[in-house]
Short mmCIF file of N, CA, C and O in Angstrom, two decimals:
data_model
loop_
_atom_site.label_atom_id
_atom_site.label_comp_id
_atom_site.label_asym_id
_atom_site.label_seq_id
_atom_site.Cartn_x
_atom_site.Cartn_y
_atom_site.Cartn_z
N MET G 1 -33.28 -49.44 -87.16
CA MET G 1 -32.93 -47.88 -87.38
C MET G 1 -34.83 -46.95 -87.46
O MET G 1 -35.41 -47.39 -88.23
N ARG G 2 -34.56 -46.00 -86.58
CA ARG G 2 -36.16 -45.68 -86.50
C ARG G 2 -35.85 -44.30 -87.36
O ARG G 2 -35.51 -43.33 -87.44
N LYS G 3 -37.12 -44.74 -88.57
CA LYS G 3 -37.10 -43.27 -89.48
C LYS G 3 -38.12 -42.15 -89.04
O LYS G 3 -38.36 -41.28 -89.72
N LYS G 4 -39.20 -42.86 -88.63
CA LYS G 4 -40.52 -41.91 -88.08
C LYS G 4 -40.00 -41.09 -86.22
O LYS G 4 -39.58 -42.45 -85.64
N PRO G 5 -40.52 -40.43 -86.25
CA PRO G 5 -39.97 -39.64 -84.70
C PRO G 5 -41.22 -40.70 -84.03
O PRO G 5 -42.10 -41.26 -84.09
N TYR G 6 -40.58 -40.71 -82.64
CA TYR G 6 -41.36 -41.37 -81.55
C TYR G 6 -42.68 -40.67 -81.23
O TYR G 6 -42.32 -39.64 -80.95
N THR G 7 -43.77 -41.34 -80.59
CA THR G 7 -44.63 -40.78 -79.99
C THR G 7 -44.29 -40.06 -78.62
O THR G 7 -43.40 -40.57 -78.12
N GLU G 8 -45.23 -39.34 -78.03
CA GLU G 8 -44.59 -38.76 -76.87
C GLU G 8 -44.52 -40.02 -75.47
O GLU G 8 -43.93 -39.72 -74.62
N ILE G 9 -45.77 -41.05 -75.32
CA ILE G 9 -45.62 -42.25 -74.85
C ILE G 9 -44.30 -42.97 -75.22
O ILE G 9 -43.59 -43.52 -74.44
N GLY G 10 -44.25 -43.60 -76.23
CA GLY G 10 -43.27 -44.63 -77.01
C GLY G 10 -41.45 -43.73 -76.92
O GLY G 10 -40.76 -44.69 -76.45
N ILE G 11 -41.58 -42.51 -76.85
CA ILE G 11 -40.30 -42.32 -76.70
C ILE G 11 -39.64 -42.60 -74.92
O ILE G 11 -38.64 -42.48 -74.39
N LYS G 12 -40.16 -42.60 -74.00
CA LYS G 12 -40.68 -42.66 -72.57
C LYS G 12 -40.13 -44.08 -72.21
O LYS G 12 -39.79 -44.52 -71.08
N ARG G 13 -40.41 -45.17 -73.09
CA ARG G 13 -40.24 -46.46 -73.03
C ARG G 13 -38.88 -46.57 -73.64
O ARG G 13 -37.75 -47.95 -73.30
N LYS G 14 -38.07 -45.77 -73.82
CA LYS G 14 -36.46 -46.14 -74.37
C LYS G 14 -35.48 -45.59 -74.04
O LYS G 14 -36.09 -44.76 -72.95
N ARG G 15 -34.41 -45.93 -73.68
CA ARG G 15 -33.01 -45.38 -73.30
C ARG G 15 -32.27 -44.58 -74.38
O ARG G 15 -32.43 -44.27 -75.06
N CYS G 16 -31.85 -43.83 -73.24
CA CYS G 16 -31.19 -42.60 -74.14
C CYS G 16 -29.93 -43.35 -74.82
O CYS G 16 -29.06 -43.88 -73.96
N TYR G 17 -29.69 -42.95 -76.23
CA TYR G 17 -28.81 -43.32 -76.87
C TYR G 17 -27.06 -43.55 -76.70
O TYR G 17 -26.25 -43.67 -76.60
N ARG G 18 -26.94 -42.23 -75.30
CA ARG G 18 -26.08 -41.89 -75.40
C ARG G 18 -25.61 -42.45 -73.87
O ARG G 18 -24.10 -42.87 -73.56
N CYS G 19 -26.47 -42.67 -72.91
CA CYS G 19 -26.07 -42.93 -71.61
C CYS G 19 -26.76 -44.20 -70.39
O CYS G 19 -26.36 -44.42 -69.81
N GLY G 20 -27.64 -44.10 -71.43
CA GLY G 20 -28.80 -45.29 -71.06
C GLY G 20 -30.07 -45.15 -70.27
O GLY G 20 -30.49 -46.14 -69.46
N ARG G 21 -30.08 -43.75 -69.88
CA ARG G 21 -30.85 -43.90 -68.69
C ARG G 21 -32.14 -43.41 -69.63
O ARG G 21 -32.38 -42.85 -70.67
N VAL G 22 -33.19 -42.74 -68.76
CA VAL G 22 -35.13 -43.03 -69.57
C VAL G 22 -35.17 -41.86 -70.44
O VAL G 22 -34.48 -40.98 -70.24
N ALA G 23 -35.18 -42.05 -71.74
CA ALA G 23 -35.10 -41.03 -72.64
C ALA G 23 -36.63 -40.07 -72.53
O ALA G 23 -37.31 -40.66 -71.71
N GLY G 24 -36.48 -39.27 -72.96
CA GLY G 24 -37.57 -38.17 -72.81
C GLY G 24 -37.65 -37.26 -73.98
O GLY G 24 -39.20 -36.17 -74.43
N THR G 25 -36.40 -37.45 -74.88
CA THR G 25 -36.54 -36.42 -76.32
C THR G 25 -36.00 -37.47 -76.85
O THR G 25 -35.35 -38.46 -76.86
N GLN G 26 -35.86 -36.68 -78.51
CA GLN G 26 -35.43 -37.13 -79.49
C GLN G 26 -34.66 -36.27 -80.63
O GLN G 26 -34.78 -35.00 -80.14
N TRP G 27 -33.35 -37.03 -81.37
CA TRP G 27 -32.68 -36.33 -81.80
C TRP G 27 -32.51 -36.93 -83.03
O TRP G 27 -32.60 -37.76 -82.93
N GLN G 28 -32.03 -36.05 -84.69
CA GLN G 28 -31.68 -37.01 -85.67
C GLN G 28 -30.98 -36.05 -86.29
O GLN G 28 -31.08 -34.63 -86.29
N ILE G 29 -30.10 -36.38 -86.80
CA ILE G 29 -29.27 -35.51 -87.88
C ILE G 29 -28.86 -36.11 -89.58
O ILE G 29 -28.91 -37.67 -88.86
N CYS G 30 -28.57 -34.92 -90.05
CA CYS G 30 -28.59 -35.78 -91.83
C CYS G 30 -27.44 -36.54 -91.71
O CYS G 30 -27.29 -37.56 -92.16
N SER G 31 -26.45 -36.51 -91.19
CA SER G 31 -25.14 -37.39 -91.15
C SER G 31 -25.18 -38.64 -90.67
O SER G 31 -24.35 -39.49 -90.79
N ASP G 32 -26.44 -38.88 -89.58
CA ASP G 32 -26.15 -40.16 -89.26
C ASP G 32 -27.47 -40.92 -89.98
O ASP G 32 -28.36 -41.51 -89.18
N GLY G 33 -28.17 -40.02 -91.09
CA GLY G 33 -28.97 -41.03 -92.21
C GLY G 33 -30.23 -40.49 -91.37
O GLY G 33 -31.11 -40.98 -91.71
N ASN G 34 -30.42 -39.21 -90.81
CA ASN G 34 -31.83 -38.94 -90.22
C ASN G 34 -32.58 -40.13 -89.42
O ASN G 34 -33.86 -39.98 -88.96
N VAL G 35 -31.87 -40.67 -88.66
CA VAL G 35 -32.50 -41.94 -87.59
C VAL G 35 -32.41 -41.12 -86.24
O VAL G 35 -31.96 -39.99 -85.83
N TYR G 36 -33.80 -41.59 -85.90
CA TYR G 36 -34.51 -40.53 -84.45
C TYR G 36 -33.60 -41.32 -83.48
O TYR G 36 -33.89 -42.70 -83.32
N ARG G 37 -32.69 -40.89 -82.49
CA ARG G 37 -32.24 -41.04 -81.65
C ARG G 37 -33.19 -40.91 -80.48
O ARG G 37 -32.85 -40.08 -80.58
N PRO G 38 -33.54 -41.86 -79.80
CA PRO G 38 -33.68 -41.09 -78.02
C PRO G 38 -32.69 -40.71 -76.94
O PRO G 38 -31.56 -40.97 -77.15
N LEU G 39 -33.00 -39.34 -76.18
CA LEU G 39 -32.12 -38.81 -75.55
C LEU G 39 -32.80 -38.57 -74.29
O LEU G 39 -34.28 -38.24 -74.02
N CYS G 40 -31.73 -39.01 -73.13
CA CYS G 40 -32.64 -38.21 -71.55
C CYS G 40 -32.44 -36.60 -71.75
O CYS G 40 -31.72 -36.13 -72.68
N ILE G 41 -33.37 -36.13 -70.69
CA ILE G 41 -33.38 -34.84 -70.54
C ILE G 41 -32.09 -33.86 -70.74
O ILE G 41 -31.39 -33.09 -71.20
N GLU G 42 -31.59 -34.76 -69.47
CA GLU G 42 -29.87 -33.97 -69.36
C GLU G 42 -28.71 -34.26 -70.77
O GLU G 42 -28.38 -33.10 -70.99
N CYS G 43 -29.15 -35.11 -71.15
CA CYS G 43 -28.50 -35.08 -72.31
C CYS G 43 -28.61 -34.06 -73.45
O CYS G 43 -27.73 -33.82 -74.20
N ASP G 44 -29.73 -34.22 -73.89
CA ASP G 44 -30.66 -33.23 -74.64
C ASP G 44 -30.13 -31.83 -74.80
O ASP G 44 -29.95 -31.25 -75.10
N ILE G 45 -30.06 -31.63 -73.33
CA ILE G 45 -30.05 -29.64 -72.34
C ILE G 45 -28.63 -29.97 -73.03
O ILE G 45 -28.25 -28.62 -73.48
N GLU G 46 -27.69 -30.81 -72.71
CA GLU G 46 -25.93 -30.89 -72.76
C GLU G 46 -26.27 -30.82 -74.62
O GLU G 46 -24.60 -30.00 -74.89
N LEU G 47 -26.53 -31.58 -75.16
CA LEU G 47 -26.20 -31.47 -76.64
C LEU G 47 -26.89 -29.53 -77.37
O LEU G 47 -25.93 -29.07 -77.94
N ASN G 48 -28.16 -29.32 -76.57
CA ASN G 48 -28.34 -27.87 -77.17
C ASN G 48 -27.26 -26.71 -76.99
O ASN G 48 -27.03 -26.04 -77.53
N ASP G 49 -27.00 -27.25 -75.58
CA ASP G 49 -26.14 -25.81 -74.85
C ASP G 49 -24.61 -26.02 -75.80
O ASP G 49 -24.22 -25.31 -76.59
N MET G 50 -24.00 -27.49 -76.07
CA MET G 50 -23.03 -27.53 -76.97
C MET G 50 -23.58 -27.09 -78.76
O MET G 50 -22.32 -26.47 -79.28
N VAL G 51 -24.54 -27.19 -78.50
CA VAL G 51 -24.62 -26.45 -80.59
C VAL G 51 -24.72 -25.13 -80.37
O VAL G 51 -24.28 -24.43 -81.67
N LEU G 52 -25.68 -24.63 -79.17
CA LEU G 52 -25.58 -23.21 -79.42
C LEU G 52 -24.09 -22.52 -79.32
O LEU G 52 -23.58 -21.64 -79.98
N ARG G 53 -22.90 -22.98 -78.10
CA ARG G 53 -21.71 -22.53 -78.52
C ARG G 53 -20.95 -22.59 -79.51
O ARG G 53 -20.14 -22.11 -80.32
N TRP G 54 -20.90 -23.66 -80.12
CA TRP G 54 -21.04 -24.22 -81.65
C TRP G 54 -20.91 -23.28 -82.22
O TRP G 54 -20.32 -22.32 -83.17
N MET G 55 -22.29 -22.63 -82.54
CA MET G 55 -22.88 -21.47 -83.29
C MET G 55 -22.59 -19.92 -83.42
O MET G 55 -22.28 -18.95 -83.67
N GLY G 56 -21.58 -20.18 -82.08
CA GLY G 56 -21.25 -18.84 -81.60
C GLY G 56 -21.85 -18.11 -80.67
O GLY G 56 -21.93 -16.50 -80.63
N VAL G 57 -23.25 -18.38 -80.08
CA VAL G 57 -23.77 -17.63 -79.55
C VAL G 57 -23.36 -17.02 -78.13
O VAL G 57 -22.94 -17.70 -77.71
N GLY G 58 -23.43 -15.95 -78.09
CA GLY G 58 -22.47 -15.90 -76.97
C GLY G 58 -23.11 -15.77 -75.58
O GLY G 58 -24.37 -16.72 -75.16
N ASP G 59 -22.14 -16.02 -74.77
CA ASP G 59 -22.34 -16.39 -73.24
C ASP G 59 -23.58 -16.12 -72.76
O ASP G 59 -24.41 -17.17 -72.06
N GLU G 60 -24.17 -14.96 -72.81
CA GLU G 60 -25.01 -14.43 -71.59
C GLU G 60 -26.35 -14.29 -72.46
O GLU G 60 -27.19 -15.18 -72.19
N GLU G 61 -26.55 -14.69 -74.05
CA GLU G 61 -27.64 -14.99 -74.70
C GLU G 61 -27.77 -16.33 -74.55
O GLU G 61 -28.98 -17.00 -74.43
N ARG G 62 -27.02 -17.03 -74.77
CA ARG G 62 -27.13 -18.83 -74.41
C ARG G 62 -27.23 -19.01 -73.04
O ARG G 62 -28.48 -20.16 -73.26
N GLU G 63 -26.63 -18.61 -72.23
CA GLU G 63 -27.40 -18.82 -70.75
C GLU G 63 -29.04 -18.53 -70.79
O GLU G 63 -29.52 -18.84 -69.90
N GLU G 64 -29.42 -17.47 -71.56
CA GLU G 64 -30.81 -17.07 -71.60
C GLU G 64 -31.47 -17.97 -71.79
O GLU G 64 -32.77 -18.77 -71.72
N LYS G 65 -31.51 -18.15 -72.95
CA LYS G 65 -31.77 -19.57 -74.36
C LYS G 65 -32.25 -20.87 -73.40
O LYS G 65 -32.65 -21.69 -72.96
N MET G 66 -31.00 -20.93 -72.60
CA MET G 66 -30.56 -22.31 -72.17
C MET G 66 -31.47 -22.43 -70.75
O MET G 66 -31.98 -23.71 -70.47
N ASP G 67 -31.55 -21.34 -70.01
CA ASP G 67 -32.53 -21.60 -68.91
C ASP G 67 -33.93 -21.41 -69.02
O ASP G 67 -34.81 -22.09 -68.49
N LYS G 68 -33.93 -20.83 -70.82
CA LYS G 68 -35.54 -20.88 -71.14
C LYS G 68 -35.98 -22.26 -71.56
O LYS G 68 -37.01 -22.83 -71.09
N TYR G 69 -35.17 -23.05 -71.90
CA TYR G 69 -34.85 -24.25 -72.49
C TYR G 69 -35.24 -25.15 -71.36
O TYR G 69 -36.16 -26.24 -71.18
N ARG G 70 -34.27 -25.35 -70.29
CA ARG G 70 -34.27 -25.92 -69.27
C ARG G 70 -35.27 -26.12 -68.28
O ARG G 70 -36.37 -27.16 -68.09
N LYS G 71 -36.13 -24.68 -68.41
CA LYS G 71 -37.39 -24.83 -67.66
C LYS G 71 -38.59 -25.45 -68.54
O LYS G 71 -39.41 -25.83 -67.55
N ARG G 72 -38.29 -24.99 -70.02
CA ARG G 72 -39.42 -25.73 -70.29
C ARG G 72 -39.46 -27.50 -70.18
O ARG G 72 -40.48 -28.23 -70.39
N LEU G 73 -38.40 -28.05 -70.38
CA LEU G 73 -38.03 -29.33 -70.04
C LEU G 73 -38.35 -29.73 -68.77
O LEU G 73 -38.78 -30.66 -68.72
N LEU G 74 -37.75 -29.00 -67.74
CA LEU G 74 -37.67 -30.06 -66.62
C LEU G 74 -39.36 -28.96 -65.91
O LEU G 74 -39.06 -29.37 -64.34
N GLY G 75 -39.80 -28.26 -65.97
CA GLY G 75 -40.98 -27.53 -65.63
C GLY G 75 -40.83 -26.81 -64.56
O GLY G 75 -39.50 -26.36 -64.21
#
């Protein structure tokens, strides 16, 4: 179980915890013991969108935020 964040190089050596693709980001939550979990870019984007929906961010604002986030991750 990983308690310290992965380095930028180290994360790319891991597989996504959810789907098995090459990881590019990482995620941790309190209910999971703050274990760092590697995620691929696609799963990270999906997770962020899901959280914004859960938080009640309106569709227009959420799409704007997600567009910016996708551009930052995907270039």
